[in-house]
PDB file of C-alpha atoms in Angstrom:
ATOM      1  CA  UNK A   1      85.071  96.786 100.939  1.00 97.00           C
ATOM      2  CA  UNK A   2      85.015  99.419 103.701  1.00 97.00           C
ATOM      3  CA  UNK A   3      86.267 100.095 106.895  1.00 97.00           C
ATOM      4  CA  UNK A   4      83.893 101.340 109.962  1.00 95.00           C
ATOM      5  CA  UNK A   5      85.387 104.621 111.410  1.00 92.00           C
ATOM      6  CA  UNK A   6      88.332 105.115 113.290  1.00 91.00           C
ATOM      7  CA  UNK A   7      89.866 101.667 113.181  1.00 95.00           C
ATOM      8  CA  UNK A   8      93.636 102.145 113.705  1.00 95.00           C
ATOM      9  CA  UNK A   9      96.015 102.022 110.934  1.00 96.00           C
ATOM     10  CA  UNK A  10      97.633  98.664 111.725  1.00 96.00           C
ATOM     11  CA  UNK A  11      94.002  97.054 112.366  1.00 97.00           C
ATOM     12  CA  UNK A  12      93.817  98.220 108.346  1.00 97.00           C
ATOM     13  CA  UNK A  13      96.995  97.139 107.367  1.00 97.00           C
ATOM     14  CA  UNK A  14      96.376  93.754 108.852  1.00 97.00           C
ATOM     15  CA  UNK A  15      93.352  93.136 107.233  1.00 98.00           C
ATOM     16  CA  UNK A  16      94.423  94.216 103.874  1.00 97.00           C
ATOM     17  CA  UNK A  17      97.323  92.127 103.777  1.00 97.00           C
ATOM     18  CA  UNK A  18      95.404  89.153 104.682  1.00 97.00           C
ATOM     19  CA  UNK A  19      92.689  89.213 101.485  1.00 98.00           C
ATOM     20  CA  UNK A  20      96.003  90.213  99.544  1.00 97.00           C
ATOM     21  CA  UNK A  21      97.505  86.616 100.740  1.00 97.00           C
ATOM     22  CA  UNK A  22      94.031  84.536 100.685  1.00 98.00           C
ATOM     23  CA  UNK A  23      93.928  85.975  97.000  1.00 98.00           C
ATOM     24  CA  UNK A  24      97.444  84.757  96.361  1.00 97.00           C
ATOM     25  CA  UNK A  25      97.707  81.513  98.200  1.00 97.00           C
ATOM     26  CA  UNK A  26      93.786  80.748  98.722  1.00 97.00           C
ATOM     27  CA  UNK A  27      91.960  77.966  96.618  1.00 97.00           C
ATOM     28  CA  UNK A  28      89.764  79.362  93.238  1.00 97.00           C
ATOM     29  CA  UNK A  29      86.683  79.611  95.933  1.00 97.00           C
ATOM     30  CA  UNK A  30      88.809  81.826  98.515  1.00 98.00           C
ATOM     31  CA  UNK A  31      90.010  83.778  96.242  1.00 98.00           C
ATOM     32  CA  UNK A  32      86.541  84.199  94.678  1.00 98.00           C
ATOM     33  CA  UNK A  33      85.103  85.267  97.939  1.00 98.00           C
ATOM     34  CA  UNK A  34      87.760  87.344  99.088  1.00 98.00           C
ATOM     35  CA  UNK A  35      87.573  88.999  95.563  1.00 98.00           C
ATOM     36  CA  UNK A  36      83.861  89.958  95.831  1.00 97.00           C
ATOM     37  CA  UNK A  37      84.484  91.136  99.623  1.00 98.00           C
ATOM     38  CA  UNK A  38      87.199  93.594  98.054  1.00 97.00           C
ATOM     39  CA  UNK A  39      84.634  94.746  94.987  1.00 97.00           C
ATOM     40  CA  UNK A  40      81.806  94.977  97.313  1.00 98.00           C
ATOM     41  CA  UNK A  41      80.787  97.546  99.738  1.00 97.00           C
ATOM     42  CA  UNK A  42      80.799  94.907 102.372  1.00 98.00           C
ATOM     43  CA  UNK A  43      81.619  96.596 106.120  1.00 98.00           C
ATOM     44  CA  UNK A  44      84.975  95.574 108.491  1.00 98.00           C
ATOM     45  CA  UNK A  45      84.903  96.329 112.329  1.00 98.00           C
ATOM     46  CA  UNK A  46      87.690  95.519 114.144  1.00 97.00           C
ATOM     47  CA  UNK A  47      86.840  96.179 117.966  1.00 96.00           C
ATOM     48  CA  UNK A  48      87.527  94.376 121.471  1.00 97.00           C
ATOM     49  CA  UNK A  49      86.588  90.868 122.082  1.00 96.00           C
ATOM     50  CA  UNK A  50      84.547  92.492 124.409  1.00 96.00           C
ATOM     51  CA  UNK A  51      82.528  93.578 122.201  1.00 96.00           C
ATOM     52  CA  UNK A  52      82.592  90.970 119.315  1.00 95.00           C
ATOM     53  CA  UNK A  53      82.179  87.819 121.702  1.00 94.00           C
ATOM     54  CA  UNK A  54      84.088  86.044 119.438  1.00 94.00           C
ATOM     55  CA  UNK A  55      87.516  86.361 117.529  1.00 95.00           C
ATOM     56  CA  UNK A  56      84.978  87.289 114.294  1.00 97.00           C
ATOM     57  CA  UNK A  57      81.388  87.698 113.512  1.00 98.00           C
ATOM     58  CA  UNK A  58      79.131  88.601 110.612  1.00 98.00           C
ATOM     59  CA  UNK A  59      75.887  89.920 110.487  1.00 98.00           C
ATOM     60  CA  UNK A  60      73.780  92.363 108.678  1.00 98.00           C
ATOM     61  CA  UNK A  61      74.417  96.187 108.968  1.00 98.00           C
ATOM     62  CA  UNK A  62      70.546  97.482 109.340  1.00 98.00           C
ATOM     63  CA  UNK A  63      67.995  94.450 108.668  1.00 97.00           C
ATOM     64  CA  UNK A  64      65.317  96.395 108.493  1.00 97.00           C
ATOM     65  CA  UNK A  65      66.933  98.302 105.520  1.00 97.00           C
ATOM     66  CA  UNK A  66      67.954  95.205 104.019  1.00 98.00           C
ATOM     67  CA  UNK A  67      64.598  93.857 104.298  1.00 97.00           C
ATOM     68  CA  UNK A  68      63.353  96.844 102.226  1.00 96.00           C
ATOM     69  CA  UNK A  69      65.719  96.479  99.431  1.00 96.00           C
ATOM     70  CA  UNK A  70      64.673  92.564  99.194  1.00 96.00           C
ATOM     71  CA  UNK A  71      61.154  94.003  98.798  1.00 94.00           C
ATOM     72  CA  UNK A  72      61.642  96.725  96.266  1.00 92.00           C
ATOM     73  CA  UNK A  73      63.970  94.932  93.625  1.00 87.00           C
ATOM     74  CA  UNK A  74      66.405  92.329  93.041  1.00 90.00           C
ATOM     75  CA  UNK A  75      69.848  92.298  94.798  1.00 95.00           C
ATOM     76  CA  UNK A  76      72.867  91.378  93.297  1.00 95.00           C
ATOM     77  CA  UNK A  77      76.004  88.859  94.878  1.00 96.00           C
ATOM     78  CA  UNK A  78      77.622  92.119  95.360  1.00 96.00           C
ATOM     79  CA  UNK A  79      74.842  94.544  96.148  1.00 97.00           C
ATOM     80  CA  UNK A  80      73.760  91.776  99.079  1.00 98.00           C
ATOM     81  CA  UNK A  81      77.582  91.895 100.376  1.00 98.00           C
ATOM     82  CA  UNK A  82      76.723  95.208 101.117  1.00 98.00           C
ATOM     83  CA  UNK A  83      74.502  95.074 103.403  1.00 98.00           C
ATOM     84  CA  UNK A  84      76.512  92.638 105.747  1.00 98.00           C
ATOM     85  CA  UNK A  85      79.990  93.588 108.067  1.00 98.00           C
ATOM     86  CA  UNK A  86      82.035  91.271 109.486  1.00 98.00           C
ATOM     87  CA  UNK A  87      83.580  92.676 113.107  1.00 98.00           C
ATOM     88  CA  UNK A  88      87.466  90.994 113.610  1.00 98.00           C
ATOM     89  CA  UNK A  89      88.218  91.569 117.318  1.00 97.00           C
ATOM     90  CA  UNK A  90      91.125  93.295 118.282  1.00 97.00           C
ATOM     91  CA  UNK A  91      93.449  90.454 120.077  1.00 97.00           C
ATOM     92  CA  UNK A  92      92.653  87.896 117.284  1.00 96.00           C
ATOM     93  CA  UNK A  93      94.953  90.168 115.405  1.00 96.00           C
ATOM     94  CA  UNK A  94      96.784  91.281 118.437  1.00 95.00           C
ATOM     95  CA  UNK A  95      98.012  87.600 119.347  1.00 92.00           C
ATOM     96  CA  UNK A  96      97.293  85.301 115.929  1.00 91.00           C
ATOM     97  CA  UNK A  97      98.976  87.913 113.965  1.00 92.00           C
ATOM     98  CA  UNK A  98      98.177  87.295 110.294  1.00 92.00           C
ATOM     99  CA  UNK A  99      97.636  84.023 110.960  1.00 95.00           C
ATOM    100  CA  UNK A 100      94.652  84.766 113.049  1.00 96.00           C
ATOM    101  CA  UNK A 101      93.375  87.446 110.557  1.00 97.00           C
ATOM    102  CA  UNK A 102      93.948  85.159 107.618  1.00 97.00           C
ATOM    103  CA  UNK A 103      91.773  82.729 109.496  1.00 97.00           C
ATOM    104  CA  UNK A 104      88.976  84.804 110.724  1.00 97.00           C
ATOM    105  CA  UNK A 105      88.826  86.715 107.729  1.00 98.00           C
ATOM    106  CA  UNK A 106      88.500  82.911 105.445  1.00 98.00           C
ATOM    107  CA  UNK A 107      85.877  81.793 107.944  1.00 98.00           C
ATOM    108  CA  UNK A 108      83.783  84.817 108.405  1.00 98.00           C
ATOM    109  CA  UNK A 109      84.166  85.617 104.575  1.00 98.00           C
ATOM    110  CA  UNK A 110      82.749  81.894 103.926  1.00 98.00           C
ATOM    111  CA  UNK A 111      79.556  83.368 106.079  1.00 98.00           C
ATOM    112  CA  UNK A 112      79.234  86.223 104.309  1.00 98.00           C
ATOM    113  CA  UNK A 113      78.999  84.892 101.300  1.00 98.00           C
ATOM    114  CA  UNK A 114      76.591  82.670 102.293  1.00 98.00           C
ATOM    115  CA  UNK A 115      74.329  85.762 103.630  1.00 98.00           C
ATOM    116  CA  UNK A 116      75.040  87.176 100.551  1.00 98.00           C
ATOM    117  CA  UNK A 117      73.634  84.369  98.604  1.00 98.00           C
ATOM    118  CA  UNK A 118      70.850  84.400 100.673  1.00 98.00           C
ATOM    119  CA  UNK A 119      69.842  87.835 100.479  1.00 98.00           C
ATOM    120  CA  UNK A 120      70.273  87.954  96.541  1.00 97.00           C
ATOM    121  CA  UNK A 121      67.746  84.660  96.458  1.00 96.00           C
ATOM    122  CA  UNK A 122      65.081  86.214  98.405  1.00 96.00           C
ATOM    123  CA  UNK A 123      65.262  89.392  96.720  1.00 95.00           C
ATOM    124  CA  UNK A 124      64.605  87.231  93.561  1.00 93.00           C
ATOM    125  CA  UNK A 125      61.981  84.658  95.184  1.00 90.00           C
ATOM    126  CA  UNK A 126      59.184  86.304  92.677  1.00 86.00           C
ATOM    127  CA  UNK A 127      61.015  85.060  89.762  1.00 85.00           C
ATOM    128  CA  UNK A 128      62.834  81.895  91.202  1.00 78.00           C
ATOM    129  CA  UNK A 129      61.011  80.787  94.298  1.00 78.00           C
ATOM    130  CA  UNK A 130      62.245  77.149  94.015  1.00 79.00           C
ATOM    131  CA  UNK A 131      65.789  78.984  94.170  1.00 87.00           C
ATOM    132  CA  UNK A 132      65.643  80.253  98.212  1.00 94.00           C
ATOM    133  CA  UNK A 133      69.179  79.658  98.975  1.00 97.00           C
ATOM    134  CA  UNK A 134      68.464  79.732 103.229  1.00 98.00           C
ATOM    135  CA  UNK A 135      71.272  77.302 104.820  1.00 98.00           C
ATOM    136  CA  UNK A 136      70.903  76.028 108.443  1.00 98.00           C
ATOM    137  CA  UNK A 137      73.430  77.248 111.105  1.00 98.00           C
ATOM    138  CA  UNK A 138      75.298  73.282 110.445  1.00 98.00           C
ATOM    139  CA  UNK A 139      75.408  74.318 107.171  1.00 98.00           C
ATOM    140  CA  UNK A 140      76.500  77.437 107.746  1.00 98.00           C
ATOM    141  CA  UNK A 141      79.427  76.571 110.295  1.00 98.00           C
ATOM    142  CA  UNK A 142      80.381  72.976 107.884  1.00 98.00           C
ATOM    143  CA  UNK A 143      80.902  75.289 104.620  1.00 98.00           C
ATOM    144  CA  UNK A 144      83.446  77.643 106.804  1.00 98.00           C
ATOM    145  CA  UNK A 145      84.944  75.020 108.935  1.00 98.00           C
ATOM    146  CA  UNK A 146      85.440  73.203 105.931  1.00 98.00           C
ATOM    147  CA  UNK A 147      86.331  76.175 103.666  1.00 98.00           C
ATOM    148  CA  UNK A 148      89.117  77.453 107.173  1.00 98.00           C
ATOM    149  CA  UNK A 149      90.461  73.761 107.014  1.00 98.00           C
ATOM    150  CA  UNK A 150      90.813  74.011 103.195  1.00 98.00           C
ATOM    151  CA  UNK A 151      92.904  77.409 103.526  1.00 98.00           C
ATOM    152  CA  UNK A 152      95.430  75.733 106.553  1.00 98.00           C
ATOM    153  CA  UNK A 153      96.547  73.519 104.080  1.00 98.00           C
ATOM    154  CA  UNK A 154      97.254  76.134 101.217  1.00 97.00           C
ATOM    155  CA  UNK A 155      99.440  77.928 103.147  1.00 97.00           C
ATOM    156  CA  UNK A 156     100.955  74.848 104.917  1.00 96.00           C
ATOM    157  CA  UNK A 157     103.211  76.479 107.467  1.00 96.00           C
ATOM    158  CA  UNK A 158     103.289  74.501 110.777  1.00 96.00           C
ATOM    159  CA  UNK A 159     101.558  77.002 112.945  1.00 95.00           C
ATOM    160  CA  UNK A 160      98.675  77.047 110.558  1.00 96.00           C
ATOM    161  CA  UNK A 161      98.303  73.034 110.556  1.00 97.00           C
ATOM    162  CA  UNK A 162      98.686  72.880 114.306  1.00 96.00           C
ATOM    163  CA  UNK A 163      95.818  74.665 114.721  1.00 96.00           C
ATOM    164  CA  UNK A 164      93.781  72.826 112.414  1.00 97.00           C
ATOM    165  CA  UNK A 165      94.690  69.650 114.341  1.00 97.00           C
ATOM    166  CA  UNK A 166      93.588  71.654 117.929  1.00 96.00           C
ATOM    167  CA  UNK A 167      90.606  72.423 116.461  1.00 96.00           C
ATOM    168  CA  UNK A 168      89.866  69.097 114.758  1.00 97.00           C
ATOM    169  CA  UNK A 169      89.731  70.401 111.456  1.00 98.00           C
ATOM    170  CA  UNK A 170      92.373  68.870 109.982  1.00 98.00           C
ATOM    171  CA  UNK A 171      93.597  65.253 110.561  1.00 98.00           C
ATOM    172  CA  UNK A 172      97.341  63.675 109.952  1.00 97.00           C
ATOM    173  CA  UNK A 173      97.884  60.401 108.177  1.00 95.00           C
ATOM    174  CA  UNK A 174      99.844  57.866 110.655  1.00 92.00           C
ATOM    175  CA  UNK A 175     100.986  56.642 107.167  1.00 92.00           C
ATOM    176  CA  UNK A 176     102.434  59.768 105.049  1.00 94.00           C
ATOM    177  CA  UNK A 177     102.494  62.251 108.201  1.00 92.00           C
ATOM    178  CA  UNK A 178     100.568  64.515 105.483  1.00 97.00           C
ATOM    179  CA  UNK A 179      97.256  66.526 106.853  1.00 98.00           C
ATOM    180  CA  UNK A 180      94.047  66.720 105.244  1.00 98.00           C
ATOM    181  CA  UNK A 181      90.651  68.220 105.914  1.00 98.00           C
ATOM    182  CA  UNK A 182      88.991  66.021 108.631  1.00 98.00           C
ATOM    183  CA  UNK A 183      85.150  66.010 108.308  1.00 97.00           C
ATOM    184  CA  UNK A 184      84.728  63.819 110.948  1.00 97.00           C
ATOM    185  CA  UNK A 185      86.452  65.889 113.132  1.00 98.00           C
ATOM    186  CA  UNK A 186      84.422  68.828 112.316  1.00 98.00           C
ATOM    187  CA  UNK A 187      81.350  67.285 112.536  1.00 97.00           C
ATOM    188  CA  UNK A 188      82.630  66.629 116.597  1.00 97.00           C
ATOM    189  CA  UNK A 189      83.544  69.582 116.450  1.00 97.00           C
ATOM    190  CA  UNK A 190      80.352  71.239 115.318  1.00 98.00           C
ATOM    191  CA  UNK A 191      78.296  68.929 117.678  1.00 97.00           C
ATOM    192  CA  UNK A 192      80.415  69.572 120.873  1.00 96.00           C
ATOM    193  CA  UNK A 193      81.236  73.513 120.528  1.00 94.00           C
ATOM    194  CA  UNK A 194      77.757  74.316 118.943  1.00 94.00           C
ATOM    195  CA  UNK A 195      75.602  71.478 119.852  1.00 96.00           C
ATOM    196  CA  UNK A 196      74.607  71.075 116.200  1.00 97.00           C
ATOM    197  CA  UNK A 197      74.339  67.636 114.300  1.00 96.00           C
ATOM    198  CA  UNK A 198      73.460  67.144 110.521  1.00 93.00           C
ATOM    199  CA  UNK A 199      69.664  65.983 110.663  1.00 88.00           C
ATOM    200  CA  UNK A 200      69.297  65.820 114.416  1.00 87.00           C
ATOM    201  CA  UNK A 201      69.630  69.313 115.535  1.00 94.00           C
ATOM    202  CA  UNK A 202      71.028  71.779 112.425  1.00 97.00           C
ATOM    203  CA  UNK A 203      70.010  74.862 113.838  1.00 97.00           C
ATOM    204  CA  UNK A 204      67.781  77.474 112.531  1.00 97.00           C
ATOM    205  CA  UNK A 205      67.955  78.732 109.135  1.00 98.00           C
ATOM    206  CA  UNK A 206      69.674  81.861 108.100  1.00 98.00           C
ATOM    207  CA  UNK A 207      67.002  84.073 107.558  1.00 98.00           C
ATOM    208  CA  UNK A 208      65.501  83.647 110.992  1.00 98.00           C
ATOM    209  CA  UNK A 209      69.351  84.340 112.537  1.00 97.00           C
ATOM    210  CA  UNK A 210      69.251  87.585 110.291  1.00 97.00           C
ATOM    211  CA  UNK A 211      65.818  88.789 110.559  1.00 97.00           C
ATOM    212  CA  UNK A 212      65.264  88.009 106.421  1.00 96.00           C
ATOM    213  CA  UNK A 213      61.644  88.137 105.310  1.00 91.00           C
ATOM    214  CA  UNK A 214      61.082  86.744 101.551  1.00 84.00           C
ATOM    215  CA  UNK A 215      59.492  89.644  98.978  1.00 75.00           C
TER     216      UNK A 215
END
């Protein structure tokens, strides 16, 4: 992983400490991703949410480079990280604290794998073209909504479940009181916030929201 230039020190520190905590309280798939971010040469911007539009995004550093590479040989999980950054705004961290790095960082990383995955599958398309890993934007949002509501209950601390229930990712048994991942509630979620529903309207496909072209 690297860090754009001139992020401040405790933008750093904060980000740091949260792939150190989804490694050591994540689930075997968040620490898997957050272990390939770290290995990789993947990109972090922290800036205004002025600037990111969001509390987190990912995208592709240069598409048109990335493009190239897909064209002259085959990209691996960690090569394709590489080409992709994901920008953290400033008052996510600001007013979540680690909390709201933690989160961003387990969401965003979720989407960067996926890019990842689907860079490395259309850099191989010559030898495995019934491979093309290319998700829709549902799928894309489902696998980190899900993978976000998966992480609030690792850690378990109340502030981290009480935004799960805001945000109708997680649900609470009237029964046991206990919370669990609700996929109902993300798929209202998905289809009121995004306007995306699974077979109805999913969105376009990752390579047309990066700019991918197949070799």
């Amino acid at each position: 992983m690297k860090f754009d230039l001139g992020i401040e020190k405790k933008y750093r520190r904060s980000v740091e400490d949260a792939l150190d905590t989804i490694i050591a309280s994540g689930t075997d798939e968040q620490r898997r991703i957050a272990t390939l971010i770290l290995d990789s040469e993947m990109e972090v911007r922290v800036k205004p949410v002025s600037v990111v539009k969001a509390s987190g995004v990912t995208g592709l550093i240069d598409a048109s480079a990335t493009n190239e590479k897909i064209t002259e040989g085959r990209l691996g999980l960690r090569e394709s990280l590489g080409e992709i950054y994901i920008a953290i705004a400033e008052e996510t961290i600001d007013t979540g604290g680690q909390r709201g790095c933690e989160g961003t960082l387990v969401h965003e990383g979720r989407h960067a794998y996926d890019f990842a995955l689907t860079i490395q599958s259309f850099s191989e398309a010559d030898m495995n073209p019934l491979s093309i890993y290319d998700p829709t934007l549902f799928e894309l949002e489902w696998n980190a909504h899900t993978i976000s509501g998966e992480y609030m209950l690792c850690i378990s601390k109340d502030e981290y479940l009480d935004e799960g229930l805001q945000l109708m990712i997680l649900g609470r048994s009237s029964e046991s009181g206990l919370c669990h991942v609700d996929h109902e509630g993300i798929q209202r979620r998905l289809k009121e916030s995004y306007g995306l529903e699974r077979t109805e309207n999913e969105g376009p496909l990752t390579s047309k929201l990066l700019g991918l072209e197949q070799k």
